[in-house]
Coordinates of C-alpha atoms in Angstrom, one line a residue:
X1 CA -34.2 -7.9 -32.5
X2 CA -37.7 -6.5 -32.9
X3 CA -40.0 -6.7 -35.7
X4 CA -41.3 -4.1 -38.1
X5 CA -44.8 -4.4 -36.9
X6 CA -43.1 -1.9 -34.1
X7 CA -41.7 0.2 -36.1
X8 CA -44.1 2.3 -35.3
X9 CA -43.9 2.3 -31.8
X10 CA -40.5 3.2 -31.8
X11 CA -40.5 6.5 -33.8
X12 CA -43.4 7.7 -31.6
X13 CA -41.1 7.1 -28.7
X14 CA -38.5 8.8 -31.0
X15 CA -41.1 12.1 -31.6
X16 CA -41.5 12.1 -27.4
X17 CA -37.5 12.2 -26.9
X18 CA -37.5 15.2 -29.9
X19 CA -34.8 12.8 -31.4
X20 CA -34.4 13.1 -35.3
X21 CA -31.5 10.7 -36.7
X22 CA -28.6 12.2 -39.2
X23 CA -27.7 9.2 -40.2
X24 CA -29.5 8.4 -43.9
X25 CA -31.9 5.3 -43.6
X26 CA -30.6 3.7 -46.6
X27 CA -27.1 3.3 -45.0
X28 CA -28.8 0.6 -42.6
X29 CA -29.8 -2.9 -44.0
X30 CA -33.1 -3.1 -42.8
X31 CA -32.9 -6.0 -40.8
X32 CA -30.8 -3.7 -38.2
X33 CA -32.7 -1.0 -39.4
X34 CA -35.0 -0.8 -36.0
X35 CA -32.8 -2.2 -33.4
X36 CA -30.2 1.2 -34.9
X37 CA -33.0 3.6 -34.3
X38 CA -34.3 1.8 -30.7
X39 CA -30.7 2.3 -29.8
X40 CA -30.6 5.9 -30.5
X41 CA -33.2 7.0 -29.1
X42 CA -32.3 4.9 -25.8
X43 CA -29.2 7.2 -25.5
X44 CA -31.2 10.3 -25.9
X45 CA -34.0 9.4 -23.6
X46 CA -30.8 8.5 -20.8
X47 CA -29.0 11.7 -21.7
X48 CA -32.3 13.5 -21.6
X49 CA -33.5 12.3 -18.5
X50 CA -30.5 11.7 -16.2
X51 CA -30.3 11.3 -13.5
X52 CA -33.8 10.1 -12.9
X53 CA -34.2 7.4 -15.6
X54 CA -37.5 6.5 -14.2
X55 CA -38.9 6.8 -17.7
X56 CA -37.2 3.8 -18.2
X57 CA -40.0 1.5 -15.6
X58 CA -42.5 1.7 -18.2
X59 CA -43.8 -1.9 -19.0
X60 CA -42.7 -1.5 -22.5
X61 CA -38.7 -0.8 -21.9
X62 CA -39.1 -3.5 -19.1
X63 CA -40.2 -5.9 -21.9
X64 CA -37.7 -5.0 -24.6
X65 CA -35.1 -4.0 -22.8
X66 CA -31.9 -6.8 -23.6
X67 CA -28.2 -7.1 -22.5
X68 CA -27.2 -6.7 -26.1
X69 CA -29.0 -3.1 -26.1
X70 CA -28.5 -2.1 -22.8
X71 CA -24.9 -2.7 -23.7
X72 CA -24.8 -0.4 -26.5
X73 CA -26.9 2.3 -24.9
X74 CA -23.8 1.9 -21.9
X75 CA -20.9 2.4 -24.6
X76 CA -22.5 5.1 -26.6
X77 CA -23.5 7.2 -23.5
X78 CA -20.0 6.7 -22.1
X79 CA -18.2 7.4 -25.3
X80 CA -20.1 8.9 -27.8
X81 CA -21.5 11.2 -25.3
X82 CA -18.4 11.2 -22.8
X83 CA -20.3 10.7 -19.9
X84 CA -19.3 8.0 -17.7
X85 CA -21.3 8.5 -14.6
X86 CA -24.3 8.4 -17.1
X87 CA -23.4 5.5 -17.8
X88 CA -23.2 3.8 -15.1
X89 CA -25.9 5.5 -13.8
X90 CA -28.0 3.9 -16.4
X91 CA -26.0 0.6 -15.9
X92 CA -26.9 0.4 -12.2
X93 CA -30.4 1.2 -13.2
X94 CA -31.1 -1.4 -15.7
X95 CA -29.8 -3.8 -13.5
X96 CA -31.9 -3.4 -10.2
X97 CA -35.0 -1.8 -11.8
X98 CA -35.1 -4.1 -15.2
X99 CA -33.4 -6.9 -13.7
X100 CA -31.1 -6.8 -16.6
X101 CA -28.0 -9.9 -16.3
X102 CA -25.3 -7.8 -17.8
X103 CA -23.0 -9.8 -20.3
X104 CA -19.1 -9.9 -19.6
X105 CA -19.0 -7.9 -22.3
X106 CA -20.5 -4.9 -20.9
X107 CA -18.7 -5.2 -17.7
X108 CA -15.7 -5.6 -19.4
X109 CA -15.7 -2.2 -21.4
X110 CA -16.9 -0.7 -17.6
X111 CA -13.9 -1.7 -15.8
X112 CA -11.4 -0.5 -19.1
X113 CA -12.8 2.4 -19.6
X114 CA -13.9 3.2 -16.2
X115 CA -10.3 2.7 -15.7
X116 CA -8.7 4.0 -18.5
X117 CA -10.5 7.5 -17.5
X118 CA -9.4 8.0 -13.7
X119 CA -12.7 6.9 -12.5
X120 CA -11.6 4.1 -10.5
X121 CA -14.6 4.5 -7.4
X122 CA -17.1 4.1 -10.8
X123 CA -15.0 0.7 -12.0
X124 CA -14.7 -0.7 -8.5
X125 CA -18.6 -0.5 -8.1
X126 CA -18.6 -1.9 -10.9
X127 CA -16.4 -5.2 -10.2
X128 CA -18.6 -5.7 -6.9
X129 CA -21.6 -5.9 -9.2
X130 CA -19.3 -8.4 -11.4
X131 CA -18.8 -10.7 -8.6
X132 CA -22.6 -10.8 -7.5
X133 CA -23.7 -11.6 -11.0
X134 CA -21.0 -14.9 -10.9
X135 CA -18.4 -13.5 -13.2
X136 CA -15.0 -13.9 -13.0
X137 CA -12.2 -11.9 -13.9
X138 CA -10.1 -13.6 -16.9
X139 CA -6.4 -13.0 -16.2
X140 CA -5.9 -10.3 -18.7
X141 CA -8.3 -8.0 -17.4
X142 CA -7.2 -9.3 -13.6
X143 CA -3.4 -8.0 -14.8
X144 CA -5.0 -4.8 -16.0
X145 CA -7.1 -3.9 -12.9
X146 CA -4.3 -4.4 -10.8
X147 CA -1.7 -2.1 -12.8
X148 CA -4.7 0.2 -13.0
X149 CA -5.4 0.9 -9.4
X150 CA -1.6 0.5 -8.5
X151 CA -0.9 3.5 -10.9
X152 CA -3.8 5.3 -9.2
X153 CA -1.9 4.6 -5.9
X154 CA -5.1 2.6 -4.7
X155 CA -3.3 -0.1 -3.9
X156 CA -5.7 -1.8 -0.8
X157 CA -7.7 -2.0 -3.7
X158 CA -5.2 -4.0 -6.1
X159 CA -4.3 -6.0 -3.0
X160 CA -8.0 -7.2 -2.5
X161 CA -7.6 -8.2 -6.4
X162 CA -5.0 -10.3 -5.8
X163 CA -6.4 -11.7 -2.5
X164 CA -10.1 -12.6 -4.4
X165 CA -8.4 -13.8 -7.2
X166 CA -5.6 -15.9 -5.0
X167 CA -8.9 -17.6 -3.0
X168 CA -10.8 -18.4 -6.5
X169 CA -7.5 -20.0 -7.3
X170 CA -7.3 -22.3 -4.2
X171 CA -11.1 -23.2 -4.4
X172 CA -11.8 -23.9 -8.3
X173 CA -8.2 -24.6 -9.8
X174 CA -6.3 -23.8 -12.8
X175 CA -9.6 -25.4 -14.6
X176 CA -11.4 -22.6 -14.0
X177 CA -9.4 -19.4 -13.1
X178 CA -6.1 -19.5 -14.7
X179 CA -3.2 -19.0 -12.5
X180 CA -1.8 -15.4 -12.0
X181 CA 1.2 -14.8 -13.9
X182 CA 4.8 -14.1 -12.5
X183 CA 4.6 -10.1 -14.9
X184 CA 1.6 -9.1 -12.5
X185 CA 3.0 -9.9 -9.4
X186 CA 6.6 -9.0 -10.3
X187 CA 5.4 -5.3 -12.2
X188 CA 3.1 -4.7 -9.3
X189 CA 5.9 -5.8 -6.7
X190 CA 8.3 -2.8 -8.5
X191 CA 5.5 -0.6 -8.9
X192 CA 5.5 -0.4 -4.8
X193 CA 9.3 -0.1 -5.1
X194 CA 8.9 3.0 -7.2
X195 CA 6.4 4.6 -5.4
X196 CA 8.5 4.7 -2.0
X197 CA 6.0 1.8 -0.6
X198 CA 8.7 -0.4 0.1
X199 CA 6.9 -1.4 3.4
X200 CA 4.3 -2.5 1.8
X201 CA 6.2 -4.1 -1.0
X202 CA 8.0 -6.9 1.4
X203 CA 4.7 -7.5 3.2
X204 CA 2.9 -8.6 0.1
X205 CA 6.1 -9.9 -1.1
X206 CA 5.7 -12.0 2.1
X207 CA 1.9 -12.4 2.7
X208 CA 1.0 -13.2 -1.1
X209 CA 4.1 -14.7 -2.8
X210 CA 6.4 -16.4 0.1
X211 CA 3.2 -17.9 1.8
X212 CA 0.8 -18.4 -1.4
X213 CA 0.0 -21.4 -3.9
X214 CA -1.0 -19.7 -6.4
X215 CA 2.5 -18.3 -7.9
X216 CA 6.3 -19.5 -7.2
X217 CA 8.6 -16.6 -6.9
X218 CA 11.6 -16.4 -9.7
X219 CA 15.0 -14.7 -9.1
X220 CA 13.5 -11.5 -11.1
X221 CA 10.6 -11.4 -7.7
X222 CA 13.5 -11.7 -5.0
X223 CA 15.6 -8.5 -6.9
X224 CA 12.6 -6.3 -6.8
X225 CA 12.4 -6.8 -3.1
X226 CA 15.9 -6.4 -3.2
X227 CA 15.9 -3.2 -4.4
X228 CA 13.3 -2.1 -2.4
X229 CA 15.1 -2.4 1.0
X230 CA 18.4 -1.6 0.1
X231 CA 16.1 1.6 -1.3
X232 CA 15.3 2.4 2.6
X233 CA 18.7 1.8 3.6
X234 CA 18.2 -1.7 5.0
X235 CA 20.6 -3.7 3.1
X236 CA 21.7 -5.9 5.8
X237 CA 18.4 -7.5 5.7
X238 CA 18.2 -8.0 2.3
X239 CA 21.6 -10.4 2.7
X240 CA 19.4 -12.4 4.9
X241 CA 16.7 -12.5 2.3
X242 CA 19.4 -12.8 -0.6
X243 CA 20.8 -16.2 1.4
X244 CA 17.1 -17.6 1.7
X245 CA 16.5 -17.6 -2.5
X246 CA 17.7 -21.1 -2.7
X247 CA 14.8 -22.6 -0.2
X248 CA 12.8 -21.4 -3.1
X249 CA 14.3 -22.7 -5.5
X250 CA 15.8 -19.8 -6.9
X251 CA 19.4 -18.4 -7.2
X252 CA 20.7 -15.2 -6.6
X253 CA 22.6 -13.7 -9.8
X254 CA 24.4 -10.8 -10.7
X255 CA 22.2 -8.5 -10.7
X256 CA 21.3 -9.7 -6.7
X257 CA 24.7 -9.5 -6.1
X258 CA 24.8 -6.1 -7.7
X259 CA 21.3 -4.5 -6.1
X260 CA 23.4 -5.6 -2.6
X261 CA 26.8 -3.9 -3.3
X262 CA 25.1 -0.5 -4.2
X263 CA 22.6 -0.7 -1.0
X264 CA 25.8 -1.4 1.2
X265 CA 27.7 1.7 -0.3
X266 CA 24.8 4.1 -0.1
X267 CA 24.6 3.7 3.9
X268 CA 28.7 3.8 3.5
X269 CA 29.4 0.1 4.1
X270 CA 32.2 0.2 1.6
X271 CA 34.3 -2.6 3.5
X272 CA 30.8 -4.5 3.0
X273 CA 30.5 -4.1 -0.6
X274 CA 33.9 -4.6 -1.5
X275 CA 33.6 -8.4 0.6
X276 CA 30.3 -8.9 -1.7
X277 CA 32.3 -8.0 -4.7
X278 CA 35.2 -10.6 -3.9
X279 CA 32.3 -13.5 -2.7
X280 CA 31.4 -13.1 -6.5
X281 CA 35.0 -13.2 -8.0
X282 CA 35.6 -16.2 -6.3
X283 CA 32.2 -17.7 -7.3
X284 CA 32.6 -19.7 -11.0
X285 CA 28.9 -19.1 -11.4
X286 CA 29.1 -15.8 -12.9
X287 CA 31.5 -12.7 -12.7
X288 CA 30.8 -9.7 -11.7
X289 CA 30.2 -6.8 -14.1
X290 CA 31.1 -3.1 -15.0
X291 CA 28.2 -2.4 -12.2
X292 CA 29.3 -4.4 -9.4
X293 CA 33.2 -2.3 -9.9
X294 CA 31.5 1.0 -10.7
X295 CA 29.4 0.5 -7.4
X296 CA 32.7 -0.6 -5.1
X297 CA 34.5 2.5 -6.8
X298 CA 31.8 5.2 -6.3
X299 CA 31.6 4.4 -3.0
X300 CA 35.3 4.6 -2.2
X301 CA 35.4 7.6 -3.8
X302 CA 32.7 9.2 -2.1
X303 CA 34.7 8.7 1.1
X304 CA 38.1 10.0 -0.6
X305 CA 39.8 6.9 -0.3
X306 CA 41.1 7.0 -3.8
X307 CA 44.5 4.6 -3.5
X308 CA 41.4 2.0 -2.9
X309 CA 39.3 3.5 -5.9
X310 CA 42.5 3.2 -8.3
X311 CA 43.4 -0.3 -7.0
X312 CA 40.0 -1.5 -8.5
X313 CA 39.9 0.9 -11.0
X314 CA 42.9 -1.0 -12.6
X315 CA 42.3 -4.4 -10.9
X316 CA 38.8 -4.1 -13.2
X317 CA 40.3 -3.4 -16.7
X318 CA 43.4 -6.0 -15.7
X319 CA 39.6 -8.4 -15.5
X320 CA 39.1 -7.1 -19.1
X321 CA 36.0 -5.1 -18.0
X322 CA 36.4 -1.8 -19.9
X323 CA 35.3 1.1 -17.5
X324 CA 32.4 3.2 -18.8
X325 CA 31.4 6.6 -18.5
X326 CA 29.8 6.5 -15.1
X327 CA 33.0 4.6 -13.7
X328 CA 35.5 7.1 -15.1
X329 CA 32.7 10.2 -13.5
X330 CA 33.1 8.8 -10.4
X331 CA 36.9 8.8 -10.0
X332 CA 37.1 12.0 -11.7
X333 CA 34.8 13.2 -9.1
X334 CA 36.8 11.6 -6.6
X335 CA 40.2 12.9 -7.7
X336 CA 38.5 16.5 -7.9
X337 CA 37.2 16.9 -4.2
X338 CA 40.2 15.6 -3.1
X339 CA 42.5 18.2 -4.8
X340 CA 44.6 16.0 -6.8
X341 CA 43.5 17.6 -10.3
X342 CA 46.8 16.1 -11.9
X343 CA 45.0 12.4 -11.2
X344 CA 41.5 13.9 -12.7
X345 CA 42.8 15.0 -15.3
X346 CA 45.1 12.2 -16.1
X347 CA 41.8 10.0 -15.6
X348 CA 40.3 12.6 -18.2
X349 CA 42.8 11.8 -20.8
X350 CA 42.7 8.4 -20.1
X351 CA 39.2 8.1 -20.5
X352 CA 39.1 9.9 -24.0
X353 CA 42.4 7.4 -24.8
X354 CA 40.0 4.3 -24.5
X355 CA 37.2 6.2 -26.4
X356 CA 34.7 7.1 -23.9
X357 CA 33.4 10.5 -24.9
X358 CA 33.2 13.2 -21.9
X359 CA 29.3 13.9 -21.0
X360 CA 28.2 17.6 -19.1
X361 CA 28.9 15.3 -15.6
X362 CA 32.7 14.9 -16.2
X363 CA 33.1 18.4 -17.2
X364 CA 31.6 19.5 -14.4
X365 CA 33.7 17.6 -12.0
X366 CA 36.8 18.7 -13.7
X367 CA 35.4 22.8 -13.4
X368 CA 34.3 21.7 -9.6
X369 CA 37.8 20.6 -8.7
X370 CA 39.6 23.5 -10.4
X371 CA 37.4 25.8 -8.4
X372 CA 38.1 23.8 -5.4
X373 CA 41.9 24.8 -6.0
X374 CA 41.4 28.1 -6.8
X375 CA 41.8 27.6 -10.4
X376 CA 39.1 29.2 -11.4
X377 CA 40.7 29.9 -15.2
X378 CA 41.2 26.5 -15.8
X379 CA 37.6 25.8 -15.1
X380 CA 36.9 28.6 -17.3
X381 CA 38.7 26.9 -20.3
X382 CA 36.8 23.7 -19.4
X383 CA 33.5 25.8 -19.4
X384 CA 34.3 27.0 -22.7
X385 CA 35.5 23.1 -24.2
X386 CA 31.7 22.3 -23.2
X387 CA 30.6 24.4 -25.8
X388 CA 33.1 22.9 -28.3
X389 CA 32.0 19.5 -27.8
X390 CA 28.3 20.7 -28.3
X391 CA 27.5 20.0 -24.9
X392 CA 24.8 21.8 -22.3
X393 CA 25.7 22.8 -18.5
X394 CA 23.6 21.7 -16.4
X395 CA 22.0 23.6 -13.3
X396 CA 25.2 21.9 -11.4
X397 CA 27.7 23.6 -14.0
X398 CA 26.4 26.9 -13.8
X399 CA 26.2 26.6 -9.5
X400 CA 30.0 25.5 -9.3
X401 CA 31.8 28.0 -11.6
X402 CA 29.4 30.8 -10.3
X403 CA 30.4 29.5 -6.8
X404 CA 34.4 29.4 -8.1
X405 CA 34.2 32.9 -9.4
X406 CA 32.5 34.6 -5.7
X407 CA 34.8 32.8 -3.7
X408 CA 37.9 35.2 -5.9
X409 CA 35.4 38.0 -5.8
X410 CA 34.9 37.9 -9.8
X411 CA 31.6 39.2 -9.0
X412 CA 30.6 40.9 -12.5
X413 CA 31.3 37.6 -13.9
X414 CA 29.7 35.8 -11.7
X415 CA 27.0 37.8 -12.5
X416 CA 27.1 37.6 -16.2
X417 CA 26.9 33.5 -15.8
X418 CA 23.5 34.2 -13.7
X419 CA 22.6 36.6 -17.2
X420 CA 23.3 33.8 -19.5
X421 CA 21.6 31.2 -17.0
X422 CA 18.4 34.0 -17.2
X423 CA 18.5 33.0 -21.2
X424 CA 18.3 29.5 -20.6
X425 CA 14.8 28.1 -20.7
X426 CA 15.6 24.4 -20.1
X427 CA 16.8 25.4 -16.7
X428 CA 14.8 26.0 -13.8
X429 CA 16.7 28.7 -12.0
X430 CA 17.3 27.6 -8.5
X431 CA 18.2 29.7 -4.8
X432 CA 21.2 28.0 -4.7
X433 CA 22.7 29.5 -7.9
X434 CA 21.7 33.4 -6.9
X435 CA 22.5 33.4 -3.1
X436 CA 26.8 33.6 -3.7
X437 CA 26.4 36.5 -5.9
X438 CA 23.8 38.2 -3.5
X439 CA 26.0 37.3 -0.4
X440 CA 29.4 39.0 -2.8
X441 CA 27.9 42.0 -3.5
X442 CA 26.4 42.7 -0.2
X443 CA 29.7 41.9 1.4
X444 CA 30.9 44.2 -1.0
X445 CA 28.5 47.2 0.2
X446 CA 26.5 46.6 -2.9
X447 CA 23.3 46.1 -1.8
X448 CA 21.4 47.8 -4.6
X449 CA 22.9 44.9 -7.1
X450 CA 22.1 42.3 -4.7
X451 CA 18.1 43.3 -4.8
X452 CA 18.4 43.7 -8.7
X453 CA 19.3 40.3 -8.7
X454 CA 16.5 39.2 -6.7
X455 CA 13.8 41.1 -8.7
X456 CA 15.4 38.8 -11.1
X457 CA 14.6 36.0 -9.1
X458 CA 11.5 36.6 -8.6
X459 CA 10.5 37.4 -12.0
X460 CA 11.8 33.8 -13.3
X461 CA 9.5 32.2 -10.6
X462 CA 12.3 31.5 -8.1
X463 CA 11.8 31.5 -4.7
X464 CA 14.2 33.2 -2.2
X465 CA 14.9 30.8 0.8
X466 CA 15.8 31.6 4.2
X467 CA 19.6 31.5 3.1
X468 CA 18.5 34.7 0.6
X469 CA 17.0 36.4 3.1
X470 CA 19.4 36.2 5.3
X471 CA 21.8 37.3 3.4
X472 CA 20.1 40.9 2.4
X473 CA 18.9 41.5 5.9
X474 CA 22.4 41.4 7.0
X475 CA 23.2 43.3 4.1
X476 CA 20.9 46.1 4.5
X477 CA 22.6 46.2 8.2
X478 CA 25.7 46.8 7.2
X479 CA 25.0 49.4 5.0
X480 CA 22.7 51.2 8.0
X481 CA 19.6 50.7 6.0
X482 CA 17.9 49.2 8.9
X483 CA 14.2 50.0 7.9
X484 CA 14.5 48.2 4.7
X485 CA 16.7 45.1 6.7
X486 CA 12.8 45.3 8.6
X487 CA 11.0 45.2 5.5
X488 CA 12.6 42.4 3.7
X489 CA 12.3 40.3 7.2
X490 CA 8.1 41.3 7.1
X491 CA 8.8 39.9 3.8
X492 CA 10.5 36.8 4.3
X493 CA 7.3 36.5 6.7
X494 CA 5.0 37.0 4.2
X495 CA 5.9 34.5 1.6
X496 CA 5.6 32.0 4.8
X497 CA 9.5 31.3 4.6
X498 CA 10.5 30.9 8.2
X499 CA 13.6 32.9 9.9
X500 CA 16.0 30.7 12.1
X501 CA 18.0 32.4 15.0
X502 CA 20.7 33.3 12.8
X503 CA 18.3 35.7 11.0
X504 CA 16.4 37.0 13.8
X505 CA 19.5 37.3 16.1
X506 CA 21.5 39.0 13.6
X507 CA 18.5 41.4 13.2
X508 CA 18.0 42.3 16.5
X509 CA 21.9 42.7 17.2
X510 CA 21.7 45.4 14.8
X511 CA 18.8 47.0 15.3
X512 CA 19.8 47.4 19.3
X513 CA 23.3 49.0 18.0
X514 CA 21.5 50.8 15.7
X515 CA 19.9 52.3 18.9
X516 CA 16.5 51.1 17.8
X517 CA 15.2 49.1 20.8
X518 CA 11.8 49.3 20.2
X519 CA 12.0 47.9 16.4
X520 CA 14.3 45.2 18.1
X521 CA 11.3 44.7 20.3
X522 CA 8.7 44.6 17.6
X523 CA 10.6 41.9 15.8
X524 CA 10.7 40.0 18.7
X525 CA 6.8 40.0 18.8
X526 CA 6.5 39.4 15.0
X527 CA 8.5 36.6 15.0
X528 CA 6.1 35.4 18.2
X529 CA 3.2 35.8 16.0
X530 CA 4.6 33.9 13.0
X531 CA 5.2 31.2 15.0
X532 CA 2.3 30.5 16.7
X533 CA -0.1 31.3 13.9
X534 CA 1.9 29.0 11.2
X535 CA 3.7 26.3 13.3
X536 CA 1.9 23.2 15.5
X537 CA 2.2 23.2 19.1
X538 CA 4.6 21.0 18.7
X539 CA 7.1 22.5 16.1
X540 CA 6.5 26.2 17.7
X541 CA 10.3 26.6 17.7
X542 CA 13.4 28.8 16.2
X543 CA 15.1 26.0 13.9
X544 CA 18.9 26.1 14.0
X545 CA 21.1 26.8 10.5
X546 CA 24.0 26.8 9.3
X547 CA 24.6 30.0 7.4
X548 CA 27.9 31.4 6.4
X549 CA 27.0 35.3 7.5
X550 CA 29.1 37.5 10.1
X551 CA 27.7 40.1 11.3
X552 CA 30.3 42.6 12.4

C-alpha cells in the first residue's frame, strides 16, 4: 500500500492520463483510498497507451509497481474494459520490463478467462509463462484447461497437458501434484469419441492410460473406447479389447456387452450380435437389458428377417423385459418394408395394449408401409390420427406420403402436402421432398407447375440438387422447349451443382433429335469448361447416378 505523503504524486499522474474518477471519495475507507485511485489510473494510462506501454519504464512505476496491482490493473483491463489482448499485453509487459513475479492468482483468472473467451493462443502463452515462473497447475484448473482446448478442438494442446502434467506426476508424487482424476481422462476420452477423433481416442487411450502411472482405467474408460471403434465400424477389435479388461482389473458389464452388440449390427453382423446376446444370457453376472434385445431386433429387421425379429421380440417379454417404444419402432418398421401391414399393425395395437404411446416415428412407418402397398388412403387416415394425438410430422412424414401420393399420380395432393410443409417453420424444406412432385408434373407435360414449385424452392432457401435438375431439363425436352432445357443446365452450372452423364447425355440426345447439333456441341464444351475450371486434376470426371428419368 502507499502512503498519503504520495498522494500527491498520484493525482498528478492522474491530471497527465486526463483521468477524473466517478466514484465519490467518501465511498472509499481511506486507508484503500490511494491504492483505488493508483489502480485507476493504471487502467487508463494501459488503455491509453496500448500497445506501447513504454510509459510504464519510468523509475517510478518500476518502484511501485506490485503483483497485487499489476493483478488488478490485468482484471479490470480484461473485464471492465473487455479487452483481453490488452491485458495480456500489459501482463507480458510487466513481467519482462518490471520483472514483476505474477501471483497464481493472476495467472489463474488468465487461463479462465483467456479460456472462457475463445482466446486459447492468449491462455496458452500464458501457461508457458506459468511453467517458467515454477507454478503448477492444481487439478481443477488442469481438468478445466483440458476440457477447454478439447472443446476448441485443440487437442495437441490438451494432449501436451496431460503429458506435462503425467511427467510432474512421475517426478514429485501425489505430495505435490495431486493425481489426475478418472472424470478428466474418461470426459476427454468421449469428447474424442464425439468429435469423430476416434483415431486419436484409442491412441491416447493406449499411450496415456494403458501404459501410464498416473491413472488406472475403470470399466466406464474401456466403454468410451468401446464406443468409439464400434463408431468406425471396427467392432471386431473392440471384442479383443473387451476380452483384455480383466488384465486391468476391470470387468466388462452391460453396457460393454451392449456398446458390442449395436457395433456388430451396424456393419450387419446380426449372427454376431445375436451370439453376444446369448454369451450374456448364459452369464449369472448380469442380464441383458431392453438395449441389448432392441439392438439384436433392429438389426434383424433391418435385413427383413422378421420370423427372427418376432422370435426375440416374444422370447424378450417371456424374460419379463417389457419392450419400449424404440423396440416396438423397429419391428413396425420391419413389418412395413416388408409388406406384411397386418403384422405392423397388429404390433401397433399391441403396443398401445401394453401402454406405450405411438411417437411421429411409428406413425410414420405405419404411412410408409401403406404407401409401400399402394395404400395410400390408409396412410392418409394415419396422417390425419397424427393430428388427433397432437403429434408433429416430421420432414420423414411429409417425404413418404408425398412420395405415396406421386407414385398414384395424386399430384394436386401431393402438392397441397408441399403447401402445408411451405407453412411449417420448424422444418427445413429439403430436395428430397420437392423432386417427386416436380418429376409428376413434368411427366405429366406440366412443366409450368414443376418450375412454380421450384421458385418455391428457392424462395424457402432450398437448394435444387442434381436430381431437380435433371428432372426439368428432361422435362423441358419433352415438351420441345429445348432453349429453356439449355438455360436451366447454364443454371445447374452456375449454382456450382455438377451434371452427371445422365443429365448431360439426356441433353445432348435431345438436342441432336431436336436437330440442334451445334447447341449439342456447345454443351459439350460447357460442360468441358465446368469441369476443368471447378474439379482437381484428379476428380476431372463425369460422376455416374442413378436417376429414375427416361427419356423417350
Amino acid at each position: 500500500m502507499f502512503m498519503f505523503s504520495r498522494v500527491q504524486r498520484v493525482s498528478e499522474i492522474a491530471a497527465i492520463a486526463g483521468f477524473h474518477s466517478h466514484v465519490p471519495l467518501e465511498s472509499h475507507p481511506s486507508q484503500h483510498l490511494e491504492t483505488v485511485w493508483f489502480i485507476k489510473v493504471l487502467c487508463t494510462l494501459c488503455v491509453r497507451t496500448s500497445p506501447s506501454l513504454q510509459i510504464f519504464k519510468s523509475q517510478y512505476f518500476e518502484k511501485n509497481l506490485n503483483p497485487f496491482l499489476a493483478f488488478e490493473v490485468i482484471k479490470h483491463v480484461n473485464f471492465s474494459f473487455r479487452n483481453p489482448k490488452l491485458a495480456f499485453g500489459f501482463f507480458q509487459f510487466t513481467r519482462t520490463n518490471l520483472k514483476i513475479v505474477h501471483s497464481f492468482d493472476t495467472y489463474y483468472m488468465l487461463l479462465r478467462s483467456f479460456s472462457e473467451l475463445g482466446f486459447h493462443d492468449l491462455a496458452r502463452d500464458v501457461l508457458d509463462c506459468m511453467r517458467l515462473d515454477g507454478y503448477l497447475l492444481d487439478n481443477a484448473l488442469f481438468e478445466f484447461l483440458v476440457m477447454s482446448f478439447a472443446n476448441a478442438g485443440k487437442f495437441d494442446v490438451a494432449k501436451e497437458l496431460f503429458i506435462a502434467q503425467e511427467l510432474l506426476i512421475l517426478r514429485s508424487g501425489s505430495d505435490r501434484v495431486g493425481r489426475i482424476s478418472s472424470f478428466v481422462y474418461n470426459n476427454f476420452l468421449s469428447l474424442l469419441v464425439r468429435k469423430n477423433q476416434v483415431n486419436e481416442a484409442v491412441g491416447f487411450f493406449r499411450d496415456h492410460i494403458l501404459r501410464s502411472k498416473c491413472f488406472y482405467p475403470d470399466t466406464c474408460t474401456f466403454n468410451i473406447v468401446l464406443r468409439g471403434m464400434c463408431k468406425v465400424g471396427e467392432p471386431d477389435k473392440a471384442f479383443v479389447l473387451l476380452n483384455d479388461m480383466n488384465s486391468f482389473g476391470c470387468l466388462p458389464d452391460v453396457v460393454s456387452y451392449n456398446i458390442l452388440i449395436n457395433g456388430f449390427c451396424r456393419i450387419g453382423n446380426v449372427v454376431r450380435a445375436y451370439e453376444l446376446l446369448r454369451e450374456i444370457q448364459s452369464q449369472d453376472q448380469f442380464p441383458p437389458d431392453i438395449v441389448s434385445y432392441t439392438s439384436v431386433i433392429s438389426g434383424y429387421c433391418r435385413q427383413g428377417e422378421m420370423d427372427k425379429a418376432s422370435n426375440l421380440f416374444d422370447q424378450m417379454i417371456s424374460r419379463g423385459i417389457k419392450p419400449n417404444l424404440v423396440t416396438f419402432n423397429a419391428v413396425i418398421d420391419g413389418f412395413g418394408k416388408t409388406g406384411d401391414m397386418t403384422s405392423a399393425l397388429s404390433m401397433y395395437a399391441r403396443m398401445l395394449y401394453l401402454g406405450c404411446p405411438p411417437d411421429v416415428v411409428t406413425f410414420t412407418s405405419l404411412i410408409d408401409g401403406h404407401c409401400r402397398m399402394g395404400q395410400v388412403d390408409h396412410g392418409l387416415k394415419l396422417w390425419n390420427e397424427i393430428h388427433t394425438r397432437k403429434l408433429h410430422p416430421n420432414v420423414y412424414t411429409f417425404s413418404v406420403i408425398i412420395n405415396g401420393l406421386c407414385k398414384q399420380n395424386r399430384l394436386n395432393e401431393a402438392r397441397d402436402f408441399l403447401k402445408q410443409l411451405n407453412c411449417r417453420g420448424d422444418i427445413a424444406p429439403q430436395p428430397f421432398l420437392y423432386n417427386p412432385v416436380i418429376d409428376g408434373f413434368c411427366k405429366s407435360g406440366n412443366v409450368d407447375e414443376a418450375n412454380v414449385i421450384l421458385a418455391e424452392m428457392e424462395e424457402k432457401k432450398c437448394k435444387p440438387d442434381k436430381l431437380t435438375f435433371t428432372i426439368l431439363i428432361i422435362g423441358h425436352c419433352m415438351k420441345g422447349r429445348m432453349f429453356e432445357a439449355i438455360n436451366m443446365f447454364n443454371k445447374m452450372l452456375a449454382v456450382g451443382c455438377s451434371p452427371d452423364k445422365i443429365t448431360i447425355k439426356s441433353l445432348i440426345s435431345c438436342l441432336q433429335k431436336a436437330g440442334m447439333p451445334k447447341e449439342a456441341h456447345k454443351i459439350r464444351l460447357a460442360v468441358a469448361g465446368y469441369l476443368d475450371s471447378s474439379l482437381p486434376s484428379s476428380t476431372r470426371r463425369i460422376p455416374d447416378a442413378n436417376i429414375n428419368v427416361a427419356v423417350k
